[in-house]
CSV table of C-alpha atoms in Angstrom, one decimal:
chain,number,residue,atom,x,y,z
N,54,UNK,CA,0.0,0.0,0.0
N,55,UNK,CA,1.4,3.4,-0.9
N,56,UNK,CA,1.4,6.3,1.6
N,57,UNK,CA,-2.1,7.0,2.8
N,58,UNK,CA,-3.4,10.6,2.9
N,59,UNK,CA,-5.2,11.7,6.0
N,60,UNK,CA,-7.5,14.6,6.0
N,61,UNK,CA,-10.1,16.5,8.1
N,62,UNK,CA,-13.4,17.6,6.7
N,63,UNK,CA,-16.1,19.9,7.9
N,64,UNK,CA,-19.3,21.6,6.7
N,65,UNK,CA,-18.6,24.6,9.0
N,66,UNK,CA,-21.1,23.6,11.6
N,67,UNK,CA,-21.9,26.5,13.9
N,68,UNK,CA,-20.5,25.5,17.3
N,69,UNK,CA,-21.3,26.6,20.9
N,70,UNK,CA,-18.9,28.6,23.0
N,71,UNK,CA,-17.8,27.0,26.3
N,72,UNK,CA,-20.8,28.6,28.0
N,73,UNK,CA,-23.2,26.7,25.8
N,74,UNK,CA,-24.1,29.7,23.7
N,75,UNK,CA,-24.2,29.3,19.8
N,76,UNK,CA,-21.7,31.6,18.2
N,77,UNK,CA,-22.4,33.7,15.1
N,78,UNK,CA,-21.8,32.2,11.7
N,79,UNK,CA,-19.0,34.7,11.2
N,80,UNK,CA,-17.3,33.4,14.4
N,81,UNK,CA,-17.9,29.9,13.1
N,82,UNK,CA,-15.9,30.7,9.9
N,83,UNK,CA,-13.1,32.1,11.9
N,84,UNK,CA,-13.1,29.0,14.0
N,85,UNK,CA,-12.2,27.0,10.9
N,86,UNK,CA,-9.1,29.1,10.4
N,87,UNK,CA,-8.0,28.3,13.9
N,88,UNK,CA,-8.6,24.6,13.3
N,89,UNK,CA,-6.7,24.4,10.0
N,90,UNK,CA,-3.7,26.2,11.5
N,91,UNK,CA,-3.5,23.4,14.1
N,92,UNK,CA,-4.0,20.7,11.5
N,93,UNK,CA,-1.3,22.3,9.3
N,94,UNK,CA,1.2,22.5,12.2
N,95,UNK,CA,0.6,18.8,13.2
N,96,UNK,CA,1.0,17.3,9.8
N,97,UNK,CA,-2.5,16.5,8.6
N,98,UNK,CA,-2.4,16.2,4.9
N,99,UNK,CA,-5.5,17.9,3.7
N,100,UNK,CA,-8.4,20.1,5.1
N,101,UNK,CA,-11.7,20.3,3.2
N,102,UNK,CA,-14.8,22.4,3.8
N,103,UNK,CA,-18.2,21.6,2.3
N,104,UNK,CA,-20.8,23.9,0.7
N,105,UNK,CA,-24.2,24.2,2.3
N,106,UNK,CA,-26.9,26.8,2.4
N,107,UNK,CA,-28.6,26.0,5.7
N,108,UNK,CA,-28.6,27.8,9.1
N,109,UNK,CA,-26.6,25.2,11.0
N,110,UNK,CA,-23.7,25.4,8.6
N,111,UNK,CA,-21.5,28.5,8.1
N,112,UNK,CA,-19.8,27.7,4.8
N,113,UNK,CA,-21.7,28.5,1.6
N,114,UNK,CA,-18.6,29.6,-0.3
N,115,UNK,CA,-15.8,27.0,0.4
N,116,UNK,CA,-13.2,28.6,-1.9
N,117,UNK,CA,-13.5,32.0,0.0
N,118,UNK,CA,-12.8,30.2,3.3
N,119,UNK,CA,-10.0,28.3,1.6
N,120,UNK,CA,-8.4,31.5,0.4
N,121,UNK,CA,-8.3,32.7,4.0
N,122,UNK,CA,-6.8,29.4,5.1
N,123,UNK,CA,-4.2,29.7,2.3
N,124,UNK,CA,-2.7,32.8,3.8
N,125,UNK,CA,-2.4,31.2,7.3
N,126,UNK,CA,-1.0,27.8,6.4
N,127,UNK,CA,2.2,26.5,4.8
N,128,UNK,CA,1.9,22.9,3.7
N,129,UNK,CA,-1.6,21.4,4.2
N,130,UNK,CA,-3.7,20.9,1.1
N,131,UNK,CA,-6.9,22.8,1.0
N,132,UNK,CA,-10.1,21.6,-0.8
N,133,UNK,CA,-13.8,21.6,-1.0
N,134,UNK,CA,-15.8,18.7,0.2
N,135,UNK,CA,-17.9,19.1,-1.9
N,136,UNK,CA,-18.5,21.9,-4.4
N,137,UNK,CA,-22.0,21.5,-5.7
N,138,UNK,CA,-21.2,21.8,-9.4
N,139,UNK,CA,-24.8,21.2,-10.5
N,140,UNK,CA,-25.9,24.6,-9.2
N,141,UNK,CA,-22.7,26.5,-10.0
N,142,UNK,CA,-20.9,27.6,-13.2
N,143,UNK,CA,-17.9,25.4,-14.1
N,144,UNK,CA,-16.0,28.3,-15.5
N,145,UNK,CA,-16.4,30.3,-12.3
N,146,UNK,CA,-15.6,27.2,-10.2
N,147,UNK,CA,-12.3,26.7,-12.1
N,148,UNK,CA,-11.4,30.4,-11.8
N,149,UNK,CA,-12.1,30.5,-8.1
N,150,UNK,CA,-10.1,27.4,-7.3
N,151,UNK,CA,-7.3,28.4,-9.6
N,152,UNK,CA,-7.1,31.6,-7.5
N,153,UNK,CA,-6.9,29.6,-4.3
N,154,UNK,CA,-4.2,27.4,-5.9
N,155,UNK,CA,-2.2,30.6,-6.6
N,156,UNK,CA,-2.6,31.9,-3.1
N,157,UNK,CA,-1.6,28.5,-1.6
N,158,UNK,CA,1.3,27.8,-3.9
N,159,UNK,CA,-0.3,24.9,-5.5
N,160,UNK,CA,-2.2,23.3,-2.5
N,161,UNK,CA,-5.8,23.7,-3.8
N,162,UNK,CA,-8.0,20.9,-4.8
N,163,UNK,CA,-11.7,20.6,-5.5
N,164,UNK,CA,-14.1,17.7,-4.9
N,165,UNK,CA,-17.0,18.0,-7.3
N,166,UNK,CA,-20.4,16.6,-6.4
N,167,UNK,CA,-24.1,16.7,-7.2
N,168,UNK,CA,-25.0,17.6,-3.6
N,169,UNK,CA,-27.1,15.6,-1.2
N,170,UNK,CA,-28.8,18.8,0.0
N,171,UNK,CA,-30.9,20.7,-2.6
N,172,UNK,CA,-31.2,24.2,-1.2
N,173,UNK,CA,-28.7,25.6,-3.7
N,174,UNK,CA,-31.0,24.7,-6.7
N,175,UNK,CA,-33.8,27.1,-6.0
N,176,UNK,CA,-31.4,29.6,-4.4
N,177,UNK,CA,-29.5,29.9,-7.7
N,178,UNK,CA,-32.4,29.5,-10.1
N,179,UNK,CA,-32.0,25.8,-11.0
N,180,UNK,CA,-34.8,23.3,-11.5
N,181,UNK,CA,-34.4,20.1,-9.5
N,182,UNK,CA,-36.0,18.2,-12.4
N,183,UNK,CA,-32.7,19.0,-14.2
N,184,UNK,CA,-30.7,17.4,-11.4
N,185,UNK,CA,-29.0,14.7,-13.6
N,186,UNK,CA,-28.4,16.7,-16.8
N,187,UNK,CA,-27.0,19.7,-14.9
N,188,UNK,CA,-24.2,17.6,-13.4
N,189,UNK,CA,-23.6,15.5,-16.5
N,190,UNK,CA,-23.1,18.5,-18.7
N,191,UNK,CA,-21.1,20.6,-16.2
N,192,UNK,CA,-18.7,17.9,-15.3
N,193,UNK,CA,-18.0,17.4,-19.0
N,194,UNK,CA,-17.2,21.1,-19.3
N,195,UNK,CA,-15.1,21.1,-16.1
N,196,UNK,CA,-13.0,18.3,-17.4
N,197,UNK,CA,-12.3,20.3,-20.6
N,198,UNK,CA,-11.4,23.4,-18.5
N,199,UNK,CA,-8.8,21.4,-16.5
N,200,UNK,CA,-6.8,21.1,-19.7
N,201,UNK,CA,-6.3,24.9,-19.4
N,202,UNK,CA,-6.6,25.5,-23.2
N,203,UNK,CA,-9.2,27.4,-25.2
N,204,UNK,CA,-12.5,25.6,-25.0
N,205,UNK,CA,-15.3,25.2,-27.5
N,206,UNK,CA,-18.3,23.6,-25.9
N,207,UNK,CA,-22.1,23.5,-26.3
N,208,UNK,CA,-24.7,22.1,-24.0
N,209,UNK,CA,-28.2,22.8,-22.7
N,210,UNK,CA,-27.7,24.2,-19.2
N,211,UNK,CA,-25.4,27.2,-19.9
N,212,UNK,CA,-24.3,29.4,-22.7
N,213,UNK,CA,-22.0,27.8,-25.3
N,214,UNK,CA,-18.3,28.6,-25.3
N,215,UNK,CA,-16.3,29.3,-28.5
N,216,UNK,CA,-12.6,29.1,-28.3
N,217,UNK,CA,-12.9,30.6,-24.8
N,218,UNK,CA,-9.7,30.8,-22.7
N,219,UNK,CA,-10.2,30.9,-18.9
N,220,UNK,CA,-7.9,32.7,-16.4
N,221,UNK,CA,-6.0,32.5,-14.1
N,222,UNK,CA,-4.0,29.5,-15.3
N,223,UNK,CA,-2.5,27.3,-12.6
N,224,UNK,CA,1.2,26.5,-12.2
N,225,UNK,CA,0.7,22.8,-12.1
N,226,UNK,CA,-2.9,21.8,-12.7
N,227,UNK,CA,-5.9,21.8,-10.4
N,228,UNK,CA,-6.2,18.6,-8.4
N,229,UNK,CA,-9.9,17.4,-8.9
N,230,UNK,CA,-11.9,14.6,-7.3
N,231,UNK,CA,-15.5,13.6,-7.6
N,232,UNK,CA,-17.5,12.8,-4.4
N,233,UNK,CA,-19.9,9.9,-4.7
N,234,UNK,CA,-22.5,8.8,-2.1
N,235,UNK,CA,-23.2,5.3,-3.5
N,236,UNK,CA,-24.6,5.6,-7.0
N,237,UNK,CA,-23.0,3.1,-9.4
N,238,UNK,CA,-23.7,5.5,-12.3
N,239,UNK,CA,-21.8,8.2,-10.5
N,240,UNK,CA,-18.9,5.8,-10.0
N,241,UNK,CA,-18.8,5.0,-13.7
N,242,UNK,CA,-19.0,8.6,-14.6
N,243,UNK,CA,-16.0,9.4,-12.4
N,244,UNK,CA,-14.0,6.7,-14.1
N,245,UNK,CA,-15.1,7.9,-17.5
N,246,UNK,CA,-13.5,11.3,-17.0
N,247,UNK,CA,-10.4,9.9,-15.2
N,248,UNK,CA,-11.0,11.7,-11.9
N,249,UNK,CA,-10.1,10.2,-8.5
N,250,UNK,CA,-13.1,8.9,-6.6
N,251,UNK,CA,-14.0,10.1,-3.0
N,252,UNK,CA,-16.6,7.9,-1.4
N,253,UNK,CA,-19.0,9.3,1.2
N,254,UNK,CA,-19.3,6.5,3.7
N,255,UNK,CA,-21.5,7.9,6.5
N,256,UNK,CA,-23.3,4.8,7.7
N,257,UNK,CA,-23.2,1.1,7.9
N,258,UNK,CA,-20.1,-1.2,7.6
N,259,UNK,CA,-17.5,0.4,5.3
N,260,UNK,CA,-16.8,-3.0,3.7
N,261,UNK,CA,-20.1,-2.7,1.8
N,262,UNK,CA,-18.5,-0.1,-0.4
N,263,UNK,CA,-15.9,-2.5,-1.7
N,264,UNK,CA,-18.0,-3.3,-4.8
N,265,UNK,CA,-18.0,0.4,-5.8
N,266,UNK,CA,-14.2,0.5,-5.7
N,267,UNK,CA,-14.1,-2.6,-7.8
N,268,UNK,CA,-16.6,-1.0,-10.2
N,269,UNK,CA,-14.4,2.1,-10.4
N,270,UNK,CA,-11.3,0.1,-11.3
N,271,UNK,CA,-13.2,-2.0,-13.9
N,272,UNK,CA,-14.8,1.1,-15.5
N,273,UNK,CA,-11.5,2.9,-15.7
N,274,UNK,CA,-10.0,-0.1,-17.5
N,275,UNK,CA,-12.8,-0.1,-20.0
N,276,UNK,CA,-12.6,3.6,-20.6
N,277,UNK,CA,-8.8,3.5,-20.8
N,278,UNK,CA,-8.5,6.1,-18.0
N,279,UNK,CA,-6.5,5.9,-14.7
N,280,UNK,CA,-7.9,4.3,-11.6
N,281,UNK,CA,-6.5,6.5,-9.0
N,282,UNK,CA,-6.3,5.5,-5.3
N,283,UNK,CA,-9.8,5.9,-3.9
N,284,UNK,CA,-10.6,8.1,-0.9
N,285,UNK,CA,-13.3,7.8,1.7
N,286,UNK,CA,-14.7,10.3,4.1
N,287,UNK,CA,-16.6,9.4,7.3
N,288,UNK,CA,-17.8,11.1,10.4
N,289,UNK,CA,-16.0,11.0,13.7
N,290,UNK,CA,-14.8,12.7,16.8
N,291,UNK,CA,-11.9,12.3,19.3
N,292,UNK,CA,-11.5,13.1,23.0
N,293,UNK,CA,-9.3,11.7,25.7
N,294,UNK,CA,-11.6,8.7,26.4
N,295,UNK,CA,-14.3,6.8,24.5
N,296,UNK,CA,-17.0,7.9,26.9
N,297,UNK,CA,-16.0,11.6,26.8
N,298,UNK,CA,-16.0,11.6,23.0
N,299,UNK,CA,-19.5,10.0,22.7
N,300,UNK,CA,-21.0,12.3,25.4
N,301,UNK,CA,-19.7,15.4,23.6
N,302,UNK,CA,-20.7,14.3,20.2
N,303,UNK,CA,-24.1,12.6,20.7
N,304,UNK,CA,-26.5,15.4,21.8
N,305,UNK,CA,-25.5,17.8,19.1
N,306,UNK,CA,-25.4,15.1,16.4
N,307,UNK,CA,-28.9,14.0,17.4
N,308,UNK,CA,-30.2,17.5,16.9
N,309,UNK,CA,-28.8,17.8,13.4
N,310,UNK,CA,-29.5,14.2,12.4
N,311,UNK,CA,-33.2,14.4,13.5
N,312,UNK,CA,-33.6,17.8,11.8
N,313,UNK,CA,-32.4,16.5,8.5
N,314,UNK,CA,-34.2,13.2,9.0
N,315,UNK,CA,-37.5,15.0,9.5
N,316,UNK,CA,-37.1,16.5,6.0
N,317,UNK,CA,-36.2,13.2,4.4
N,318,UNK,CA,-38.7,11.0,6.2
N,319,UNK,CA,-36.3,9.3,8.6
N,320,UNK,CA,-37.3,8.4,12.2
N,321,UNK,CA,-35.4,10.0,15.0
N,322,UNK,CA,-32.1,8.4,15.6
N,323,UNK,CA,-31.8,6.3,18.7
N,324,UNK,CA,-28.8,6.0,21.1
N,325,UNK,CA,-28.6,2.3,20.3
N,326,UNK,CA,-28.1,3.0,16.6
N,327,UNK,CA,-25.4,5.6,17.4
N,328,UNK,CA,-23.5,3.1,19.6
N,329,UNK,CA,-23.8,0.4,16.9
N,330,UNK,CA,-22.4,2.7,14.3
N,331,UNK,CA,-19.4,3.4,16.6
N,332,UNK,CA,-18.8,-0.3,17.2
N,333,UNK,CA,-19.4,-1.7,13.7
N,334,UNK,CA,-20.4,1.0,11.3
N,335,UNK,CA,-18.9,4.2,9.9
N,336,UNK,CA,-18.6,6.5,12.9
N,337,UNK,CA,-15.1,6.9,14.2
N,338,UNK,CA,-15.7,8.3,17.7
N,339,UNK,CA,-13.7,7.6,20.8
N,340,UNK,CA,-10.2,7.9,22.3
N,341,UNK,CA,-7.2,8.3,20.0
N,342,UNK,CA,-6.4,4.6,20.2
N,343,UNK,CA,-10.0,3.4,19.6
N,344,UNK,CA,-10.4,5.8,16.6
N,345,UNK,CA,-7.0,4.9,15.1
N,346,UNK,CA,-7.7,1.1,15.3
N,347,UNK,CA,-11.0,1.5,13.5
N,348,UNK,CA,-9.6,3.8,10.8
N,349,UNK,CA,-6.7,1.4,10.2
N,350,UNK,CA,-9.2,-1.4,9.9
N,351,UNK,CA,-11.3,0.5,7.3
N,352,UNK,CA,-8.4,1.7,5.3
N,353,UNK,CA,-7.0,-1.8,5.1
N,354,UNK,CA,-10.2,-3.6,4.3
N,355,UNK,CA,-11.1,-1.2,1.5
N,356,UNK,CA,-7.4,-0.6,0.5
N,357,UNK,CA,-8.2,3.1,0.0
N,358,UNK,CA,-5.5,5.7,-0.4
N,359,UNK,CA,-7.1,8.5,1.6
N,360,UNK,CA,-9.2,8.9,4.7
N,361,UNK,CA,-10.9,12.2,5.6
N,362,UNK,CA,-12.6,12.5,9.0
N,363,UNK,CA,-15.7,14.7,9.1
N,364,UNK,CA,-15.0,16.0,12.6
N,365,UNK,CA,-18.0,18.3,13.1
N,366,UNK,CA,-21.7,17.3,13.3
N,367,UNK,CA,-23.7,19.9,15.1
N,368,UNK,CA,-22.8,22.4,17.8
N,369,UNK,CA,-20.0,20.7,19.6
N,370,UNK,CA,-18.2,23.2,21.8
N,371,UNK,CA,-15.3,25.2,20.3
N,372,UNK,CA,-12.8,23.9,22.8
N,373,UNK,CA,-13.8,20.3,22.2
N,374,UNK,CA,-13.4,20.7,18.5
N,375,UNK,CA,-10.0,22.2,18.8
N,376,UNK,CA,-9.0,19.3,21.0
N,377,UNK,CA,-10.4,16.8,18.5
N,378,UNK,CA,-8.3,18.4,15.7
N,379,UNK,CA,-5.2,18.3,17.9
N,380,UNK,CA,-5.7,14.7,18.9
N,381,UNK,CA,-6.3,13.7,15.3
N,382,UNK,CA,-3.1,15.3,14.0
N,383,UNK,CA,-0.8,14.6,17.0
N,384,UNK,CA,-1.9,11.0,17.9
N,385,UNK,CA,-4.5,9.4,15.7
N,386,UNK,CA,-2.8,9.8,12.3
N,387,UNK,CA,0.7,8.7,13.6
N,388,UNK,CA,-1.0,5.7,15.2
N,389,UNK,CA,-2.8,4.7,12.0
N,390,UNK,CA,0.4,5.0,10.0
N,391,UNK,CA,2.1,2.7,12.5
N,392,UNK,CA,-0.7,0.2,12.4
N,393,UNK,CA,-0.8,0.1,8.6
N,394,UNK,CA,2.9,-0.3,8.5
N,395,UNK,CA,2.7,-3.3,10.9
N,396,UNK,CA,-0.1,-4.9,8.9
N,397,UNK,CA,2.0,-4.5,5.7
N,398,UNK,CA,5.0,-6.1,7.3
N,399,UNK,CA,2.9,-9.0,8.6
N,400,UNK,CA,1.3,-9.6,5.2
N,401,UNK,CA,4.7,-9.4,3.5
N,402,UNK,CA,6.1,-12.0,6.0
N,403,UNK,CA,3.2,-14.3,5.3
N,404,UNK,CA,3.8,-14.4,1.5
């Protein structure tokens, strides 16, 4: 297994201060800058922020936040997770991320997605009945723009381009992934354009996503594109002990989970389900040792090349979030690397 990349991911959830009072969305955005500075200092490989247009999340413009992060960090890669391409303009997305890439000296990346939330469609004047064609046409155009040459393109969801050159150019290309939540068609589309695949594994046993990784590799072979190392992102939280991590995470997670569930027809989440996800599913919550062992197991079983931890889910207090970022960078990632190296040695010795 080649060197695994470890990242942190957040939707910019609005936290509480240590007196239990929700902070402003502006303060929540500044909190992200504090967190990425710690992650950068401790050697985390990548930090991504998602795009949402809801009151519980502070980030609606990931690349603007990433531009701020670029000026405060030195080595960590900075990306979106995800950019909702369907309700954006591919030309503007490329321009904005090329600008972040310039500000960060080549550390920008974008994860394109269709978006599991739909608020951006009416907000920006798009019809949800065009959900599929919007992404299909726009990812095609975005793939062309990544060549950084004049583009001639015609579709049905935006104005055509005729020999259009787009600026600024990057100095080494814009690293681009596609985020997929479990649609085989999306996996095949990602392989068709030769993009790396980022799997959103947010519930159930991670091993059930192995067929999607196999599909990605087989589709890439058929299209003659490159099957890049696959990434996964999953929720989690770290504190000094298993119990402390669960007690900090649970009440705020339940609020957000039930609010979203009410919109989607899900029943309220029960504590037993939460505990089961931590034990056997896709929630990496606990002490550094517990979380590291579970991440190492998932990375090994799926043979992925990148693991991003979604470390916010609701209004967890500011100080607890900072501690979780610190423990992830200082302890969890080094432990996982050691565990993966030991597994590799054991497997090599057994051959």
